[in-house]
């Protein structure tokens, strides 16, 4: 797991071990953010990270870096930058990275507090990027020689793929309310800053969920799979920050929204990410020490949900 001040740590039954530390721009929403393992890990023991840093003139930028995890020392080696110069700011850095079912690495970037960049195809801000394991744009990307997969995003925070259909879904922070859950299409324009929420304008892709006046601040998201929660299999779980809850979305065969449920409302505070463990358990991280939450005993935590009755 990553810790925003710049630490990459390994969690095991014996405790927490420091794998690597980085000099990052640990201010506001910036810092050491997203983490992804190579799809063939541990055969290919590459670890991918999204990190903010101070560039010349004190400007914040973001980069995607990669290192090899040494299986004997659990230290990160051969660290190099794959993508550099992604615009950053005190807010709206995006930062979620995840490998898709096509073996490509997808990267969310925020608008870096400059909304106009989201519509600018010469900028990497306000986008979802798609690159191969070496950080190169694949030939079938929608814009020639560009890592951009979709654009017009404000601050996308979570991405995952529906297991049965392969459809890609992303969560996104709206301006005031109008948080979104989007079906991500190749080359799609999601409207920001010309539109927020369901605009009903043909040139933009509308979200499947628009929270209207309610603010969820949706962050990490994962589809439930495995046998531990058969009643939730195929549902999208969303960790919500300001909403302080775990949202669950049930989709129909055509990815239409059938039902939205909520869990743990105001129980654990701000929730940053949710992933499905190898055994089907649900892992949730809290985010109450970022200056925006109310501290609870032992914060911050990683929680594991192993049944409907026990945590």
Short mmCIF file of C-alpha atoms in Angstrom, two decimals:
data_model
loop_
_atom_site.label_atom_id
_atom_site.label_comp_id
_atom_site.label_asym_id
_atom_site.label_seq_id
_atom_site.Cartn_x
_atom_site.Cartn_y
_atom_site.Cartn_z
CA UNK A 1 0.00 0.00 0.00
CA UNK A 2 1.02 3.63 -0.44
CA UNK A 3 1.04 6.31 2.23
CA UNK A 4 0.69 9.86 0.95
CA UNK A 5 3.88 11.27 2.58
CA UNK A 6 5.90 9.08 0.20
CA UNK A 7 6.05 5.63 1.77
CA UNK A 8 5.43 2.30 0.04
CA UNK A 9 4.79 -0.33 2.69
CA UNK A 10 4.09 -4.06 2.85
CA UNK A 11 1.37 -5.27 5.21
CA UNK A 12 1.72 -8.86 6.46
CA UNK A 13 0.74 -10.89 9.53
CA UNK A 14 4.06 -9.87 11.09
CA UNK A 15 3.34 -6.16 10.75
CA UNK A 16 4.20 -3.27 8.44
CA UNK A 17 7.49 -3.14 6.53
CA UNK A 18 8.88 -0.18 4.60
CA UNK A 19 9.56 -1.15 0.99
CA UNK A 20 10.57 2.24 -0.41
CA UNK A 21 10.33 5.93 0.35
CA UNK A 22 10.11 8.80 -2.11
CA UNK A 23 10.58 12.55 -1.99
CA UNK A 24 7.09 13.70 -2.98
CA UNK A 25 4.99 16.87 -2.91
CA UNK A 26 2.97 15.90 0.16
CA UNK A 27 0.60 18.87 0.15
CA UNK A 28 -3.18 19.00 -0.12
CA UNK A 29 -4.36 16.11 -2.26
CA UNK A 30 -0.89 15.49 -3.72
CA UNK A 31 1.68 12.93 -2.62
CA UNK A 32 2.33 9.25 -3.23
CA UNK A 33 -1.03 8.11 -4.57
CA UNK A 34 -1.96 5.17 -6.80
CA UNK A 35 -0.42 1.70 -6.82
CA UNK A 36 -0.68 -1.21 -9.27
CA UNK A 37 1.11 -4.54 -9.61
CA UNK A 38 2.02 -6.00 -12.98
CA UNK A 39 -0.68 -8.46 -14.17
CA UNK A 40 1.90 -11.28 -14.09
CA UNK A 41 3.15 -10.43 -10.59
CA UNK A 42 5.18 -11.99 -8.99
CA UNK A 43 6.61 -13.56 -12.16
CA UNK A 44 7.11 -10.02 -13.38
CA UNK A 45 7.65 -8.25 -10.08
CA UNK A 46 7.02 -4.71 -11.31
CA UNK A 47 5.29 -2.23 -9.02
CA UNK A 48 3.75 0.90 -10.59
CA UNK A 49 3.17 4.11 -8.63
CA UNK A 50 1.66 7.55 -9.17
CA UNK A 51 3.59 10.29 -7.39
CA UNK A 52 3.38 14.07 -7.07
CA UNK A 53 6.55 16.17 -6.99
CA UNK A 54 7.68 19.78 -6.99
CA UNK A 55 8.94 20.88 -10.40
CA UNK A 56 10.90 23.99 -11.31
CA UNK A 57 9.34 27.13 -9.89
CA UNK A 58 7.59 25.17 -7.15
CA UNK A 59 4.87 23.91 -9.48
CA UNK A 60 3.33 20.54 -8.64
CA UNK A 61 3.54 17.82 -11.25
CA UNK A 62 2.70 14.12 -11.25
CA UNK A 63 4.50 11.13 -12.70
CA UNK A 64 4.08 7.40 -13.11
CA UNK A 65 7.08 5.41 -11.92
CA UNK A 66 7.95 1.72 -11.92
CA UNK A 67 10.27 -0.39 -9.79
CA UNK A 68 11.05 -4.07 -9.34
CA UNK A 69 10.22 -5.63 -5.99
CA UNK A 70 13.09 -7.82 -4.79
CA UNK A 71 11.49 -10.99 -3.45
CA UNK A 72 14.26 -11.64 -0.91
CA UNK A 73 14.74 -8.16 0.57
CA UNK A 74 11.28 -6.68 -0.20
CA UNK A 75 12.96 -3.52 -1.41
CA UNK A 76 12.14 -1.66 -4.61
CA UNK A 77 14.91 -1.62 -7.21
CA UNK A 78 15.45 -0.39 -10.78
CA UNK A 79 13.06 2.52 -10.24
CA UNK A 80 12.44 4.66 -13.32
CA UNK A 81 9.90 7.19 -14.57
CA UNK A 82 7.50 6.04 -17.29
CA UNK A 83 5.31 9.15 -17.69
CA UNK A 84 6.35 12.59 -16.46
CA UNK A 85 5.03 16.14 -16.37
CA UNK A 86 1.36 15.37 -15.66
CA UNK A 87 -0.07 18.70 -14.44
CA UNK A 88 -0.71 18.76 -10.71
CA UNK A 89 -1.90 21.13 -8.02
CA UNK A 90 -2.86 21.31 -4.35
CA UNK A 91 -6.14 19.71 -5.44
CA UNK A 92 -7.40 17.54 -8.34
CA UNK A 93 -4.45 15.24 -9.05
CA UNK A 94 -6.45 12.10 -9.88
CA UNK A 95 -3.90 9.40 -9.17
CA UNK A 96 -5.64 6.03 -9.46
CA UNK A 97 -3.76 3.48 -11.59
CA UNK A 98 -4.93 -0.01 -12.50
CA UNK A 99 -4.24 -2.64 -15.12
CA UNK A 100 -7.22 -3.47 -17.29
CA UNK A 101 -8.26 -6.88 -18.64
CA UNK A 102 -6.43 -5.97 -21.86
CA UNK A 103 -3.12 -5.87 -19.97
CA UNK A 104 -2.80 -2.10 -20.36
CA UNK A 105 -2.20 0.36 -17.52
CA UNK A 106 -4.94 2.96 -17.01
CA UNK A 107 -4.21 6.19 -15.13
CA UNK A 108 -6.63 8.83 -13.87
CA UNK A 109 -5.50 12.47 -13.85
CA UNK A 110 -7.31 15.48 -12.42
CA UNK A 111 -7.71 18.89 -14.01
CA UNK A 112 -5.03 20.29 -11.66
CA UNK A 113 -7.43 23.08 -10.60
CA UNK A 114 -7.40 24.43 -14.17
CA UNK A 115 -10.70 23.18 -15.67
CA UNK A 116 -9.90 24.22 -19.24
CA UNK A 117 -7.11 21.60 -19.38
CA UNK A 118 -9.68 18.80 -19.27
CA UNK A 119 -10.80 19.64 -22.84
CA UNK A 120 -7.24 20.24 -24.11
CA UNK A 121 -5.95 17.14 -25.91
CA UNK A 122 -2.41 18.51 -25.75
CA UNK A 123 -2.51 18.29 -21.94
CA UNK A 124 -2.52 15.15 -19.79
CA UNK A 125 -4.70 16.82 -17.14
CA UNK A 126 -8.36 15.87 -16.70
CA UNK A 127 -7.95 12.57 -18.53
CA UNK A 128 -7.87 8.82 -18.25
CA UNK A 129 -4.63 7.59 -19.82
CA UNK A 130 -3.85 4.17 -21.28
CA UNK A 131 -0.30 2.87 -21.78
CA UNK A 132 1.49 -0.46 -22.02
CA UNK A 133 3.68 -1.91 -19.27
CA UNK A 134 6.61 0.25 -20.46
CA UNK A 135 4.55 3.47 -20.41
CA UNK A 136 4.12 3.68 -24.20
CA UNK A 137 0.82 4.62 -25.89
CA UNK A 138 -0.63 1.56 -27.68
CA UNK A 139 -1.31 1.88 -31.40
CA UNK A 140 -5.06 1.40 -30.85
CA UNK A 141 -5.44 4.41 -28.55
CA UNK A 142 -8.00 6.89 -29.92
CA UNK A 143 -5.55 9.76 -30.46
CA UNK A 144 -2.36 9.02 -32.43
CA UNK A 145 0.82 8.78 -30.34
CA UNK A 146 -1.06 9.95 -27.25
CA UNK A 147 -1.69 8.10 -23.98
CA UNK A 148 -5.15 9.76 -23.72
CA UNK A 149 -8.03 7.26 -23.59
CA UNK A 150 -10.85 9.62 -22.50
CA UNK A 151 -11.06 13.30 -21.59
CA UNK A 152 -13.26 16.00 -20.11
CA UNK A 153 -12.76 14.71 -16.57
CA UNK A 154 -12.65 16.87 -13.44
CA UNK A 155 -11.05 14.55 -10.89
CA UNK A 156 -11.55 10.83 -11.60
CA UNK A 157 -10.74 8.74 -8.54
CA UNK A 158 -11.65 5.09 -9.10
CA UNK A 159 -11.60 2.67 -12.05
CA UNK A 160 -12.49 -0.98 -12.53
CA UNK A 161 -13.93 -3.37 -15.13
CA UNK A 162 -17.12 -5.40 -14.92
CA UNK A 163 -15.99 -9.02 -14.93
CA UNK A 164 -18.70 -10.41 -17.24
CA UNK A 165 -18.93 -7.63 -19.83
CA UNK A 166 -15.46 -6.07 -19.61
CA UNK A 167 -17.06 -2.61 -19.40
CA UNK A 168 -14.86 0.02 -17.76
CA UNK A 169 -16.36 2.19 -15.03
CA UNK A 170 -14.90 5.29 -13.33
CA UNK A 171 -15.91 7.43 -10.37
CA UNK A 172 -15.44 11.20 -10.46
CA UNK A 173 -15.74 14.16 -8.12
CA UNK A 174 -18.19 16.84 -9.21
CA UNK A 175 -17.93 20.59 -8.45
CA UNK A 176 -20.61 20.90 -5.75
CA UNK A 177 -22.62 17.71 -5.76
CA UNK A 178 -23.00 16.16 -9.22
CA UNK A 179 -20.48 13.43 -8.42
CA UNK A 180 -20.44 10.86 -11.19
CA UNK A 181 -20.13 7.21 -12.05
CA UNK A 182 -19.25 6.90 -15.73
CA UNK A 183 -19.03 4.14 -18.30
CA UNK A 184 -15.70 4.88 -19.94
CA UNK A 185 -15.67 4.74 -23.74
CA UNK A 186 -12.65 4.91 -26.01
CA UNK A 187 -12.12 8.55 -26.99
CA UNK A 188 -15.14 9.69 -24.96
CA UNK A 189 -15.57 13.34 -23.91
CA UNK A 190 -17.11 13.54 -20.42
CA UNK A 191 -17.86 17.23 -20.63
CA UNK A 192 -15.95 19.00 -17.87
CA UNK A 193 -15.91 22.00 -17.52
CA UNK A 194 -18.62 22.53 -20.15
CA UNK A 195 -20.94 20.11 -18.39
CA UNK A 196 -21.26 18.47 -14.98
CA UNK A 197 -23.53 15.56 -14.20
CA UNK A 198 -26.17 14.50 -16.70
CA UNK A 199 -26.12 17.34 -19.23
CA UNK A 200 -28.18 15.66 -21.94
CA UNK A 201 -25.96 17.09 -24.66
CA UNK A 202 -25.06 14.71 -27.44
CA UNK A 203 -21.43 15.75 -27.73
CA UNK A 204 -20.69 14.56 -24.17
CA UNK A 205 -20.99 11.15 -22.52
CA UNK A 206 -23.46 11.40 -19.63
CA UNK A 207 -22.78 9.57 -16.36
CA UNK A 208 -24.90 6.58 -15.37
CA UNK A 209 -25.04 8.06 -11.86
CA UNK A 210 -25.27 11.78 -11.09
CA UNK A 211 -25.59 12.42 -7.35
CA UNK A 212 -27.33 15.76 -7.94
CA UNK A 213 -27.17 18.01 -4.88
CA UNK A 214 -25.75 15.21 -2.71
CA UNK A 215 -21.97 14.94 -2.34
CA UNK A 216 -20.40 11.49 -2.15
CA UNK A 217 -16.82 12.42 -3.10
CA UNK A 218 -16.49 8.91 -4.62
CA UNK A 219 -12.97 7.53 -4.50
CA UNK A 220 -11.68 3.99 -5.17
CA UNK A 221 -14.08 1.48 -6.71
CA UNK A 222 -14.08 -2.28 -7.30
CA UNK A 223 -16.52 -4.86 -8.65
CA UNK A 224 -17.28 -7.70 -6.20
CA UNK A 225 -16.15 -11.15 -7.34
CA UNK A 226 -15.52 -14.49 -5.70
CA UNK A 227 -17.75 -16.60 -3.48
CA UNK A 228 -17.66 -14.78 -0.14
CA UNK A 229 -20.48 -12.34 -0.97
CA UNK A 230 -22.74 -14.09 -3.50
CA UNK A 231 -25.51 -11.53 -2.96
CA UNK A 232 -23.17 -8.73 -4.03
CA UNK A 233 -21.34 -10.52 -6.84
CA UNK A 234 -21.06 -8.16 -9.81
CA UNK A 235 -21.99 -5.07 -7.77
CA UNK A 236 -19.68 -2.05 -7.89
CA UNK A 237 -18.44 -0.95 -4.46
CA UNK A 238 -17.39 2.70 -4.12
CA UNK A 239 -15.42 4.15 -1.20
CA UNK A 240 -16.82 7.61 -0.46
CA UNK A 241 -14.87 10.35 1.26
CA UNK A 242 -17.24 13.16 2.17
CA UNK A 243 -20.12 10.70 2.00
CA UNK A 244 -18.35 8.59 4.69
CA UNK A 245 -19.87 5.38 3.41
CA UNK A 246 -19.44 2.43 1.11
CA UNK A 247 -21.83 2.75 -1.83
CA UNK A 248 -22.87 -0.35 -3.78
CA UNK A 249 -24.29 -0.22 -7.31
CA UNK A 250 -26.15 -3.07 -9.00
CA UNK A 251 -26.04 -2.92 -12.81
CA UNK A 252 -28.33 -4.63 -15.31
CA UNK A 253 -27.30 -6.54 -18.40
CA UNK A 254 -26.85 -3.30 -20.37
CA UNK A 255 -25.00 -1.59 -17.50
CA UNK A 256 -28.09 0.35 -16.51
CA UNK A 257 -28.29 1.15 -12.79
CA UNK A 258 -30.82 -1.12 -11.07
CA UNK A 259 -30.19 -0.30 -7.43
CA UNK A 260 -27.91 1.73 -5.14
CA UNK A 261 -27.32 0.64 -1.55
CA UNK A 262 -25.09 2.12 1.16
CA UNK A 263 -23.12 0.50 3.99
CA UNK A 264 -21.22 1.78 7.05
CA UNK A 265 -22.60 5.33 6.77
CA UNK A 266 -20.64 7.48 9.27
CA UNK A 267 -19.23 4.36 10.95
CA UNK A 268 -15.58 4.55 9.88
CA UNK A 269 -15.42 8.10 8.53
CA UNK A 270 -13.93 8.98 5.16
CA UNK A 271 -13.25 5.95 2.96
CA UNK A 272 -10.43 6.21 0.41
CA UNK A 273 -10.32 2.89 -1.42
CA UNK A 274 -11.99 -0.50 -1.68
CA UNK A 275 -10.50 -3.62 -3.28
CA UNK A 276 -11.43 -7.29 -3.33
CA UNK A 277 -8.88 -9.55 -1.63
CA UNK A 278 -7.73 -12.84 -3.17
CA UNK A 279 -10.08 -14.76 -0.88
CA UNK A 280 -13.08 -12.60 -1.83
CA UNK A 281 -12.96 -10.45 1.30
CA UNK A 282 -13.54 -6.71 0.98
CA UNK A 283 -10.62 -4.45 1.95
CA UNK A 284 -11.40 -0.81 2.75
CA UNK A 285 -8.98 1.97 3.69
CA UNK A 286 -10.00 5.00 5.76
CA UNK A 287 -8.74 8.54 5.19
CA UNK A 288 -9.39 10.54 8.35
CA UNK A 289 -5.90 11.96 8.88
CA UNK A 290 -5.84 14.22 5.81
CA UNK A 291 -7.16 17.30 7.61
CA UNK A 292 -10.71 16.82 6.36
CA UNK A 293 -11.94 14.01 8.57
CA UNK A 294 -12.74 13.44 12.24
CA UNK A 295 -10.15 11.15 13.81
CA UNK A 296 -11.28 7.86 15.27
CA UNK A 297 -9.22 5.60 17.53
CA UNK A 298 -6.35 4.01 15.61
CA UNK A 299 -6.88 5.98 12.38
CA UNK A 300 -6.03 5.48 9.67
CA UNK A 301 -6.98 1.83 9.17
CA UNK A 302 -7.33 -0.91 6.62
CA UNK A 303 -10.52 -2.86 7.31
CA UNK A 304 -11.41 -6.31 6.03
CA UNK A 305 -15.03 -7.39 5.64
CA UNK A 306 -15.26 -11.18 5.58
CA UNK A 307 -19.00 -11.75 5.92
CA UNK A 308 -22.22 -9.84 6.29
CA UNK A 309 -22.06 -10.31 10.05
CA UNK A 310 -18.35 -9.96 10.90
CA UNK A 311 -15.58 -7.43 10.16
#
